Amino acid sequence: MRRLGLFGGTFDPVHLGHLRTAEEAREALALDRVDLVLSARPPHKAADHAPIADRRRMLELAVPPGGPLGLDFSEVERAGPSYSIDTVRQVQAREPDAQITLIVGADAFAEIGTWKDFATIFTLCDFCVTSRPETSAGKLPIAVENAFCYEPTRGVYVHRSGRALRFLPVTALMISASDIRRRCAEGRSIRYLVPDAVVEYVAAHGLYSSGRTAAR
Ligand code: ATP
């Protein structure tokens, strides 16, 4: 059975905090691969994202084929809002022998009570909640805590369905996409916060330079 991690985000743009988090989750959980899932039309975030085509291209530049990280564009190809539960179901249908772990940053996980069918999603796959600077991690949100019990020998929370949820501390890199966009708008450097190829792409396409780019 293949062990597959899915790490969703708007990636506007993808940065080293994302890549390092995905890599540390892959290593810690002994996953065969971690796919970055581009949340094309996120239901919980403002609508004025950079065009999907640009966010996709930057991911392709940041994650070359053949490496330990992969890319999943099923939410780009699907119409309507990007719901994680639909993606998990789609990946399961496509790869029935894959054991899926959904990797979610602590800030995103704190909002899980607002996700579509959040109670069901815990029955479909395992969860790994990764730390993020300035977000306290290690706590189950009230909306879900009754569905889990802690198993100290394994250091995981076990859902009543039998699926596992673990909290994983990762190297604290205080990088956010909104800070990167702000720096671009101010004409400042973003080098070493994102992969070099993304620095070049942002500059060549004038992304984020005069406020937000229009949604496409
Ligand atoms: P924005 O600043 O626009 O809100 P972001 O930097 O949070 O964007 P997203 O694409 O929204 O980026 O994040 C995708 C996932 O990556 C989320 O689960 C988030 O918690 C996680 N993440 C983002 N930045 C970091 C970081 N520096 N360290 C660890 N996890 C991160």
Coordinates of N, CA and C and ligand atoms in Angstrom, one line a residue:
M1 N 0.8 -1.2 0.0 CA 0.0 0.0 0.0 C 0.9 1.2 0.0
R2 N 0.5 2.2 -0.9 CA 1.3 3.4 -1.0 C 0.8 4.4 0.0
R3 N 1.8 5.1 0.7 CA 1.4 6.1 1.7 C 1.5 7.5 1.0
L4 N 0.4 8.1 0.9 CA 0.4 9.4 0.2 C -0.1 10.5 1.1
G5 N 0.7 11.6 1.1 CA 0.3 12.8 1.8 C -0.3 13.8 0.9
L6 N -1.4 14.5 1.3 CA -1.9 15.6 0.5 C -1.9 16.9 1.3
F7 N -1.3 17.9 0.8 CA -1.1 19.2 1.5 C -1.7 20.3 0.6
G8 N -2.8 20.8 1.1 CA -3.5 21.8 0.3 C -3.1 23.2 0.7
G9 N -3.3 24.1 -0.3 CA -3.1 25.5 -0.1 C -3.4 26.3 -1.3
T10 N -3.5 27.6 -1.1 CA -3.8 28.5 -2.2 C -2.5 28.8 -2.9
F11 N -1.4 28.7 -2.2 CA 0.0 28.8 -2.8 C 0.0 30.1 -3.7
D12 N -0.2 31.2 -3.1 CA -0.3 32.5 -3.8 C 0.7 33.5 -3.2
P13 N 2.1 33.2 -3.4 CA 2.7 32.1 -4.1 C 3.1 31.0 -3.2
V14 N 3.5 29.9 -3.8 CA 4.2 28.8 -3.0 C 5.5 29.4 -2.4
H15 N 5.8 29.0 -1.2 CA 7.1 29.5 -0.5 C 7.8 28.4 0.2
L16 N 8.9 28.7 0.8 CA 9.8 27.7 1.4 C 9.1 27.1 2.7
G17 N 8.2 27.9 3.3 CA 7.5 27.4 4.5 C 6.6 26.2 4.1
H18 N 6.0 26.3 2.9 CA 5.2 25.2 2.4 C 6.0 24.0 2.1
L19 N 7.1 24.2 1.3 CA 7.9 23.1 0.8 C 8.6 22.4 2.0
R20 N 9.1 23.1 2.9 CA 9.8 22.5 4.1 C 8.8 21.7 4.9
T21 N 7.6 22.3 5.1 CA 6.6 21.6 5.9 C 6.2 20.3 5.2
A22 N 6.0 20.3 3.9 CA 5.6 19.1 3.2 C 6.7 18.0 3.3
E23 N 8.0 18.5 3.2 CA 9.1 17.6 3.2 C 9.3 17.0 4.6
E24 N 9.1 17.8 5.7 CA 9.2 17.2 7.1 C 8.1 16.3 7.4
A25 N 6.9 16.5 6.9 CA 5.8 15.6 7.1 C 6.1 14.3 6.3
R26 N 6.6 14.4 5.1 CA 6.9 13.2 4.4 C 7.9 12.3 5.1
E27 N 8.9 13.0 5.6 CA 10.0 12.2 6.3 C 9.5 11.6 7.7
A28 N 8.8 12.5 8.4 CA 8.3 12.0 9.8 C 7.3 10.9 9.7
L29 N 6.5 10.9 8.7 CA 5.4 9.9 8.6 C 5.8 8.8 7.6
A30 N 7.0 8.8 7.1 CA 7.5 7.8 6.1 C 6.5 7.7 5.0
L31 N 6.1 8.8 4.4 CA 5.2 8.8 3.3 C 6.0 8.6 2.0
D32 N 5.4 7.9 1.1 CA 6.0 7.6 -0.2 C 6.1 8.9 -1.0
R33 N 5.1 9.8 -0.9 CA 5.1 11.0 -1.6 C 4.1 12.0 -0.9
V34 N 4.4 13.3 -1.0 CA 3.4 14.3 -0.6 C 3.1 15.2 -1.8
D35 N 1.8 15.2 -2.1 CA 1.3 16.0 -3.2 C 0.8 17.4 -2.7
L36 N 1.3 18.5 -3.3 CA 0.7 19.8 -3.0 C -0.5 19.9 -3.8
V37 N -1.6 20.2 -3.1 CA -2.9 20.3 -3.8 C -3.3 21.8 -4.0
L38 N -3.3 22.2 -5.2 CA -3.7 23.7 -5.4 C -5.2 23.9 -5.2
S39 N -5.4 24.7 -4.1 CA -6.8 25.0 -3.8 C -7.2 26.2 -4.8
A40 N -7.8 25.8 -5.9 CA -8.0 26.8 -7.0 C -9.0 27.9 -6.5
R41 N -10.1 27.4 -6.0 CA -11.2 28.4 -5.5 C -11.5 28.1 -4.1
P42 N -10.6 28.6 -3.2 CA -10.8 28.2 -1.7 C -12.1 28.9 -1.2
P43 N -12.9 28.1 -0.5 CA -14.2 28.7 0.0 C -13.9 29.7 1.2
H44 N -12.8 29.5 1.9 CA -12.6 30.3 3.1 C -11.7 31.5 2.9
K45 N -11.2 31.8 1.7 CA -10.3 32.9 1.6 C -10.8 33.9 0.6
A46 N -10.3 35.1 0.7 CA -10.7 36.2 -0.2 C -10.6 35.8 -1.7
A47 N -11.5 36.3 -2.5 CA -11.6 35.9 -3.9 C -10.5 36.4 -4.8
D48 N -9.7 37.4 -4.3 CA -8.8 38.1 -5.2 C -7.4 37.5 -5.3
H49 N -7.4 36.2 -5.6 CA -6.1 35.5 -5.7 C -5.5 35.8 -7.0
A50 N -4.2 35.6 -7.1 CA -3.5 35.6 -8.4 C -4.2 34.5 -9.3
P51 N -4.1 34.7 -10.6 CA -4.8 33.8 -11.5 C -4.3 32.4 -11.2
I52 N -5.3 31.4 -11.4 CA -5.0 30.0 -11.1 C -3.8 29.6 -12.0
A53 N -3.7 30.0 -13.2 CA -2.6 29.6 -14.1 C -1.3 30.0 -13.6
D54 N -1.2 31.2 -13.0 CA 0.1 31.7 -12.4 C 0.4 30.8 -11.2
R55 N -0.5 30.6 -10.3 CA -0.2 29.8 -9.1 C 0.2 28.4 -9.4
R56 N -0.5 27.9 -10.5 CA -0.1 26.5 -10.9 C 1.3 26.5 -11.5
R57 N 1.6 27.5 -12.3 CA 3.0 27.5 -12.9 C 4.1 27.7 -11.9
M58 N 3.8 28.5 -10.9 CA 4.8 28.7 -9.8 C 5.0 27.3 -9.0
L59 N 3.9 26.6 -8.8 CA 4.1 25.3 -8.2 C 4.9 24.3 -9.0
E60 N 4.6 24.4 -10.4 CA 5.4 23.5 -11.3 C 6.9 23.8 -11.2
L61 N 7.2 25.1 -11.1 CA 8.6 25.5 -11.1 C 9.2 25.1 -9.7
A62 N 8.4 25.2 -8.6 CA 9.0 24.9 -7.3 C 9.1 23.4 -7.1
V63 N 8.3 22.6 -7.7 CA 8.2 21.1 -7.5 C 8.5 20.4 -8.8
P64 N 9.7 20.2 -9.2 CA 10.0 19.5 -10.4 C 9.6 18.1 -10.4
P65 N 9.2 17.5 -11.5 CA 8.8 16.1 -11.5 C 9.9 15.1 -11.0
G66 N 9.6 14.0 -10.5 CA 10.6 13.0 -10.1 C 11.1 13.1 -8.7
G67 N 10.7 14.2 -8.0 CA 11.2 14.3 -6.6 C 10.3 13.7 -5.6
P68 N 10.6 14.0 -4.3 CA 9.7 13.4 -3.3 C 8.4 14.1 -3.1
L69 N 8.3 15.3 -3.6 CA 7.0 16.0 -3.6 C 6.4 16.0 -5.0
G70 N 5.0 16.0 -5.0 CA 4.3 16.0 -6.3 C 3.3 17.0 -6.3
L71 N 2.5 17.1 -7.3 CA 1.5 18.1 -7.5 C 0.1 17.5 -7.8
D72 N -0.9 18.1 -7.3 CA -2.3 17.6 -7.6 C -3.1 18.8 -8.0
F73 N -3.6 18.7 -9.2 CA -4.4 19.9 -9.7 C -5.9 19.5 -9.9
S74 N -6.3 18.5 -9.1 CA -7.7 18.1 -9.3 C -8.7 19.2 -9.0
E75 N -8.3 20.1 -8.0 CA -9.3 21.2 -7.7 C -9.3 22.3 -8.7
V76 N -8.3 22.3 -9.6 CA -8.3 23.2 -10.7 C -9.2 22.7 -11.7
E77 N -9.2 21.4 -12.0 CA -10.0 20.8 -13.0 C -11.5 20.7 -12.7
R78 N -11.7 20.7 -11.3 CA -13.1 20.5 -10.9 C -13.8 21.9 -10.9
A79 N -15.0 21.9 -11.3 CA -15.7 23.2 -11.2 C -16.2 23.5 -9.7
G80 N -16.4 24.8 -9.4 CA -17.0 25.1 -8.1 C -15.9 25.3 -7.1
P81 N -16.3 25.5 -5.8 CA -15.4 25.8 -4.7 C -14.5 24.5 -4.5
S82 N -13.3 24.7 -3.9 CA -12.4 23.6 -3.7 C -12.6 23.1 -2.3
Y83 N -13.3 22.0 -2.2 CA -13.5 21.3 -0.9 C -12.6 20.1 -0.7
S84 N -11.9 20.1 0.4 CA -10.9 19.0 0.6 C -11.6 17.6 0.6
I85 N -12.8 17.5 1.1 CA -13.4 16.2 1.1 C -13.6 15.6 -0.3
D86 N -14.0 16.5 -1.2 CA -14.2 16.1 -2.6 C -12.8 15.6 -3.2
T87 N -11.8 16.3 -2.8 CA -10.4 15.9 -3.3 C -10.0 14.6 -2.8
V88 N -10.2 14.4 -1.5 CA -9.9 13.1 -0.9 C -10.6 11.9 -1.6
R89 N -11.9 12.2 -1.8 CA -12.7 11.1 -2.5 C -12.2 10.9 -3.9
Q90 N -11.9 11.9 -4.6 CA -11.4 11.8 -5.9 C -10.1 11.1 -6.0
V91 N -9.2 11.4 -5.1 CA -7.9 10.7 -5.1 C -8.1 9.2 -4.7
Q92 N -9.0 8.9 -3.8 CA -9.2 7.5 -3.4 C -9.8 6.8 -4.5
A93 N -10.7 7.4 -5.3 CA -11.2 6.7 -6.5 C -10.1 6.4 -7.5
R94 N -9.2 7.4 -7.7 CA -8.2 7.3 -8.7 C -7.1 6.3 -8.2
E95 N -6.8 6.3 -6.9 CA -5.7 5.5 -6.4 C -6.2 4.7 -5.2
P96 N -7.0 3.6 -5.5 CA -7.7 2.9 -4.4 C -6.8 2.2 -3.4
D97 N -5.5 2.0 -3.8 CA -4.6 1.3 -2.8 C -3.7 2.3 -2.1
A98 N -4.0 3.6 -2.2 CA -3.2 4.6 -1.5 C -3.8 4.8 -0.1
Q99 N -2.9 4.9 0.9 CA -3.3 5.3 2.2 C -3.1 6.8 2.4
I100 N -4.1 7.5 2.5 CA -4.0 9.0 2.4 C -3.9 9.7 3.8
T101 N -2.9 10.6 3.9 CA -2.8 11.4 5.1 C -3.0 12.9 4.6
L102 N -4.0 13.5 5.2 CA -4.2 15.0 4.9 C -3.3 15.8 5.8
I103 N -2.4 16.6 5.2 CA -1.5 17.4 6.0 C -2.1 18.8 6.1
V104 N -2.3 19.3 7.3 CA -3.0 20.6 7.4 C -2.2 21.5 8.4
G105 N -1.9 22.7 8.1 CA -1.3 23.6 9.0 C -2.2 23.9 10.2
A106 N -1.6 24.3 11.3 CA -2.3 24.5 12.6 C -3.4 25.6 12.4
D107 N -3.0 26.6 11.6 CA -4.0 27.7 11.5 C -5.2 27.3 10.7
A108 N -4.9 26.5 9.6 CA -6.1 26.0 8.8 C -6.9 25.0 9.6
F109 N -6.2 24.2 10.4 CA -6.9 23.1 11.2 C -7.8 23.8 12.2
A110 N -7.4 24.9 12.8 CA -8.3 25.6 13.8 C -9.6 25.9 13.2
E111 N -9.7 26.0 11.9 CA -11.0 26.4 11.2 C -11.8 25.1 10.8
I112 N -11.3 24.0 11.2 CA -11.9 22.7 10.6 C -13.4 22.6 10.7
G113 N -13.9 23.2 11.8 CA -15.4 23.2 12.0 C -16.2 23.9 10.9
T114 N -15.5 24.7 10.1 CA -16.2 25.3 9.0 C -16.1 24.6 7.7
W115 N -15.3 23.5 7.7 CA -15.0 22.8 6.4 C -16.3 22.0 6.0
K116 N -16.5 21.8 4.7 CA -17.6 21.0 4.2 C -17.5 19.6 4.8
D117 N -18.5 19.1 5.4 CA -18.6 17.7 5.9 C -17.4 17.3 6.7
F118 N -17.0 18.2 7.6 CA -15.8 18.0 8.4 C -15.9 16.7 9.2
A119 N -17.1 16.4 9.7 CA -17.1 15.2 10.6 C -16.9 13.9 9.7
T120 N -17.2 14.0 8.5 CA -17.0 12.8 7.6 C -15.6 12.6 7.1
I121 N -14.9 13.8 7.0 CA -13.6 13.7 6.4 C -12.6 12.9 7.3
F122 N -12.9 13.0 8.6 CA -12.0 12.2 9.5 C -12.2 10.7 9.4
T123 N -13.3 10.3 8.8 CA -13.5 8.8 8.6 C -12.9 8.3 7.3
L124 N -12.4 9.3 6.4 CA -11.9 8.9 5.1 C -10.3 8.7 5.1
C125 N -9.6 9.5 5.9 CA -8.2 9.5 5.8 C -7.6 9.9 7.2
D126 N -6.3 9.7 7.3 CA -5.5 10.1 8.5 C -5.3 11.6 8.4
F127 N -4.9 12.2 9.5 CA -4.6 13.7 9.5 C -3.2 13.9 10.1
C128 N -2.5 14.9 9.6 CA -1.3 15.3 10.3 C -1.4 16.9 10.3
V129 N -1.4 17.4 11.6 CA -1.5 18.8 11.8 C -0.1 19.4 12.1
T130 N 0.4 20.2 11.2 CA 1.7 20.7 11.3 C 1.7 22.1 12.0
S131 N 2.8 22.4 12.7 CA 2.9 23.6 13.4 C 3.2 24.8 12.5
R132 N 2.9 26.0 13.0 CA 3.2 27.2 12.2 C 3.5 28.3 13.2
P133 N 4.6 29.1 12.9 CA 4.9 30.1 13.9 C 3.7 31.0 14.2
E134 N 3.6 31.4 15.4 CA 2.5 32.3 15.9 C 1.1 31.6 15.9
T135 N 1.1 30.3 15.7 CA -0.2 29.6 15.9 C 0.0 28.5 16.9
S136 N -0.8 28.5 17.9 CA -0.6 27.5 18.9 C -1.2 26.2 18.3
A137 N -0.4 25.1 18.4 CA -0.8 23.8 17.9 C -0.9 22.8 19.0
G138 N -1.4 21.6 18.7 CA -1.4 20.5 19.7 C -2.7 20.4 20.3
K139 N -3.7 21.2 19.9 CA -5.0 21.1 20.5 C -6.1 20.8 19.5
L140 N -7.0 19.9 19.9 CA -8.1 19.6 19.0 C -9.2 20.7 19.1
P141 N -9.7 21.3 18.0 CA -10.8 22.3 18.1 C -12.0 21.7 18.8
I142 N -12.7 22.5 19.5 CA -13.9 22.0 20.2 C -14.9 21.3 19.3
A143 N -15.0 21.7 18.1 CA -15.9 21.1 17.1 C -15.7 19.6 16.9
V144 N -14.5 19.2 17.1 CA -14.2 17.8 16.8 C -13.7 17.0 18.0
E145 N -13.4 17.6 19.1 CA -12.6 16.9 20.2 C -13.4 15.6 20.7
N146 N -14.7 15.7 20.7 CA -15.4 14.5 21.2 C -15.3 13.3 20.4
A147 N -14.9 13.4 19.1 CA -14.8 12.3 18.2 C -13.5 11.6 18.3
F148 N -12.6 12.1 19.2 CA -11.2 11.5 19.3 C -10.9 11.1 20.7
C149 N -10.0 10.1 20.8 CA -9.4 9.9 22.1 C -7.9 9.7 21.9
Y150 N -7.1 10.1 22.9 CA -5.7 10.1 22.8 C -5.1 8.7 23.1
E151 N -4.2 8.3 22.3 CA -3.5 7.0 22.5 C -2.0 7.3 22.8
P152 N -1.6 7.3 24.1 CA -0.3 7.8 24.5 C 0.8 6.9 23.9
T153 N 0.6 5.6 23.8 CA 1.7 4.7 23.3 C 2.1 5.1 21.9
R154 N 1.1 5.5 21.0 CA 1.5 5.9 19.7 C 1.6 7.4 19.5
G155 N 1.2 8.1 20.5 CA 1.3 9.6 20.4 C 0.4 10.2 19.4
V156 N -0.8 9.5 19.2 CA -1.7 10.0 18.2 C -3.1 10.1 18.8
Y157 N -3.9 10.9 18.2 CA -5.4 10.9 18.6 C -6.1 9.9 17.6
V158 N -6.9 9.1 18.2 CA -7.6 8.1 17.3 C -9.1 8.5 17.2
H159 N -9.5 8.6 16.0 CA -10.9 9.0 15.7 C -11.8 7.8 15.9
R160 N -13.1 8.0 16.2 CA -13.9 6.8 16.5 C -14.0 5.9 15.3
S161 N -13.7 6.4 14.1 CA -13.6 5.5 12.9 C -12.4 4.7 12.9
G162 N -11.4 5.0 13.7 CA -10.1 4.2 13.7 C -9.0 5.0 13.0
R163 N -9.4 6.1 12.3 CA -8.3 6.9 11.7 C -7.5 7.7 12.7
A164 N -6.3 8.0 12.3 CA -5.4 8.6 13.3 C -5.2 10.1 12.9
L165 N -4.9 10.9 14.0 CA -4.6 12.3 13.8 C -3.4 12.6 14.7
R166 N -2.3 13.1 14.1 CA -1.2 13.5 14.9 C -0.8 14.9 14.7
F167 N -0.2 15.5 15.7 CA 0.4 16.9 15.6 C 1.9 16.7 15.4
L168 N 2.3 17.5 14.4 CA 3.8 17.4 14.1 C 4.4 18.7 14.1
P169 N 5.4 18.9 15.0 CA 6.1 20.2 15.0 C 7.1 20.2 13.9
V170 N 7.1 21.3 13.1 CA 8.1 21.4 12.0 C 8.9 22.6 12.2
T171 N 10.0 22.7 11.5 CA 10.9 23.8 11.6 C 10.2 25.1 11.4
A172 N 10.3 26.0 12.4 CA 9.6 27.3 12.3 C 10.2 28.2 11.3
L173 N 9.5 28.4 10.2 CA 9.9 29.4 9.2 C 8.8 30.4 9.1
M174 N 9.2 31.6 9.5 CA 8.1 32.7 9.6 C 7.9 33.3 8.3
I175 N 7.3 32.5 7.4 CA 7.1 33.0 6.0 C 5.6 32.9 5.7
S176 N 5.0 33.9 5.1 CA 3.6 33.7 4.7 C 3.5 34.3 3.3
A177 N 2.5 33.8 2.6 CA 2.3 34.3 1.2 C 1.8 35.7 1.3
S178 N 1.1 36.1 2.3 CA 0.6 37.5 2.3 C 1.8 38.4 2.6
D179 N 2.8 38.0 3.4 CA 3.9 38.8 3.6 C 4.7 39.0 2.3
I180 N 4.8 37.9 1.5 CA 5.5 37.9 0.3 C 4.9 38.9 -0.7
R181 N 3.5 38.8 -0.8 CA 2.8 39.7 -1.7 C 3.0 41.2 -1.2
R182 N 3.0 41.4 0.1 CA 3.3 42.8 0.6 C 4.6 43.3 0.2
R183 N 5.6 42.4 0.3 CA 7.0 42.8 -0.1 C 7.0 43.2 -1.6
C184 N 6.4 42.3 -2.4 CA 6.4 42.6 -3.8 C 5.7 44.0 -4.1
A185 N 4.6 44.2 -3.4 CA 3.9 45.5 -3.6 C 4.7 46.7 -3.2
E186 N 5.6 46.4 -2.3 CA 6.5 47.5 -1.8 C 7.8 47.6 -2.6
G187 N 8.0 46.7 -3.6 CA 9.2 46.6 -4.4 C 10.4 46.1 -3.7
R188 N 10.1 45.2 -2.7 CA 11.2 44.7 -1.9 C 11.5 43.3 -2.4
S189 N 12.7 42.7 -1.9 CA 13.1 41.4 -2.3 C 12.3 40.3 -1.7
I190 N 12.1 39.2 -2.5 CA 11.5 38.0 -1.9 C 12.5 36.8 -2.0
R191 N 13.7 37.1 -2.4 CA 14.7 36.1 -2.6 C 15.0 35.3 -1.3
Y192 N 15.1 34.0 -1.4 CA 15.3 33.1 -0.3 C 14.1 32.9 0.6
L193 N 13.0 33.5 0.2 CA 11.7 33.2 0.9 C 10.9 32.2 0.0
V194 N 11.2 32.3 -1.3 CA 10.6 31.4 -2.3 C 11.7 30.8 -3.1
P195 N 11.4 29.7 -3.9 CA 12.5 29.1 -4.7 C 12.9 30.2 -5.8
D196 N 14.1 30.1 -6.2 CA 14.7 31.1 -7.2 C 13.8 31.2 -8.4
A197 N 13.3 30.1 -8.9 CA 12.5 30.1 -10.2 C 11.2 30.9 -9.9
V198 N 10.7 30.8 -8.7 CA 9.5 31.6 -8.4 C 9.8 33.1 -8.3
V199 N 10.9 33.4 -7.7 CA 11.4 34.8 -7.7 C 11.3 35.4 -9.2
E200 N 11.9 34.6 -10.1 CA 12.0 35.0 -11.4 C 10.7 35.1 -12.1
Y201 N 9.8 34.1 -11.8 CA 8.5 34.1 -12.4 C 7.7 35.4 -12.0
V202 N 7.7 35.6 -10.7 CA 7.0 36.8 -10.1 C 7.4 38.1 -10.8
A203 N 8.8 38.2 -10.9 CA 9.3 39.4 -11.5 C 8.9 39.5 -13.0
A204 N 9.1 38.4 -13.7 CA 8.8 38.4 -15.2 C 7.3 38.7 -15.5
H205 N 6.4 38.3 -14.6 CA 5.0 38.5 -14.8 C 4.4 39.7 -14.0
G206 N 5.2 40.4 -13.3 CA 4.7 41.5 -12.6 C 3.7 41.2 -11.5
L207 N 3.8 40.0 -11.0 CA 2.7 39.6 -10.0 C 2.9 40.3 -8.7
Y208 N 1.8 40.7 -8.1 CA 1.7 41.3 -6.8 C 2.3 42.7 -6.7
S209 N 2.7 43.2 -7.9 CA 3.5 44.5 -7.8 C 2.6 45.7 -7.6
S210 N 1.4 45.7 -8.2 CA 0.6 46.9 -7.9 C -0.7 46.5 -7.2
G211 N -0.5 46.1 -6.0 CA -1.7 45.6 -5.2 C -2.0 44.2 -5.7
R212 N -3.2 43.8 -5.6 CA -3.6 42.4 -5.9 C -3.9 42.3 -7.4
T213 N -3.5 41.1 -7.9 CA -3.9 40.8 -9.3 C -5.3 40.4 -9.3
A214 N -6.0 40.6 -10.5 CA -7.4 40.3 -10.5 C -7.6 38.8 -10.6
A215 N -8.7 38.3 -10.0 CA -9.0 36.9 -10.0 C -9.3 36.5 -11.5
R216 N -8.9 35.2 -11.8 CA -9.2 34.7 -13.2 C -10.0 33.4 -13.0
Ligands
ATP1 P1 -1.6 33.6 3.2 O1 -0.5 34.4 3.9 O2 -2.1 34.2 1.9 O3 -2.8 33.3 4.1 P2 -0.2 31.1 3.5 O4 1.3 31.5 3.6 O5 -0.9 30.8 4.8 O6 -1.0 32.2 2.7 P3 -1.5 28.9 2.2 O7 -1.4 28.5 0.8 O8 -2.8 29.5 2.6 O9 -0.3 29.9 2.5 O10 -1.1 27.7 3.2 C1 -1.3 26.4 2.8 C2 -0.9 25.5 4.0 O11 0.5 25.8 4.4 C3 -1.7 25.8 5.3 O12 -2.0 24.6 5.9 C4 -0.8 26.7 6.1 O13 -1.0 26.5 7.5 C5 0.6 26.1 5.8 N1 1.7 27.1 5.9 C6 1.8 28.2 5.2 N2 2.9 28.9 5.6 C7 3.6 28.1 6.5 C8 4.8 28.2 7.2 N3 5.6 29.3 7.1 N4 5.1 27.2 8.0 C9 4.3 26.1 8.2 N5 3.2 25.9 7.5 C10 2.8 26.9 6.7

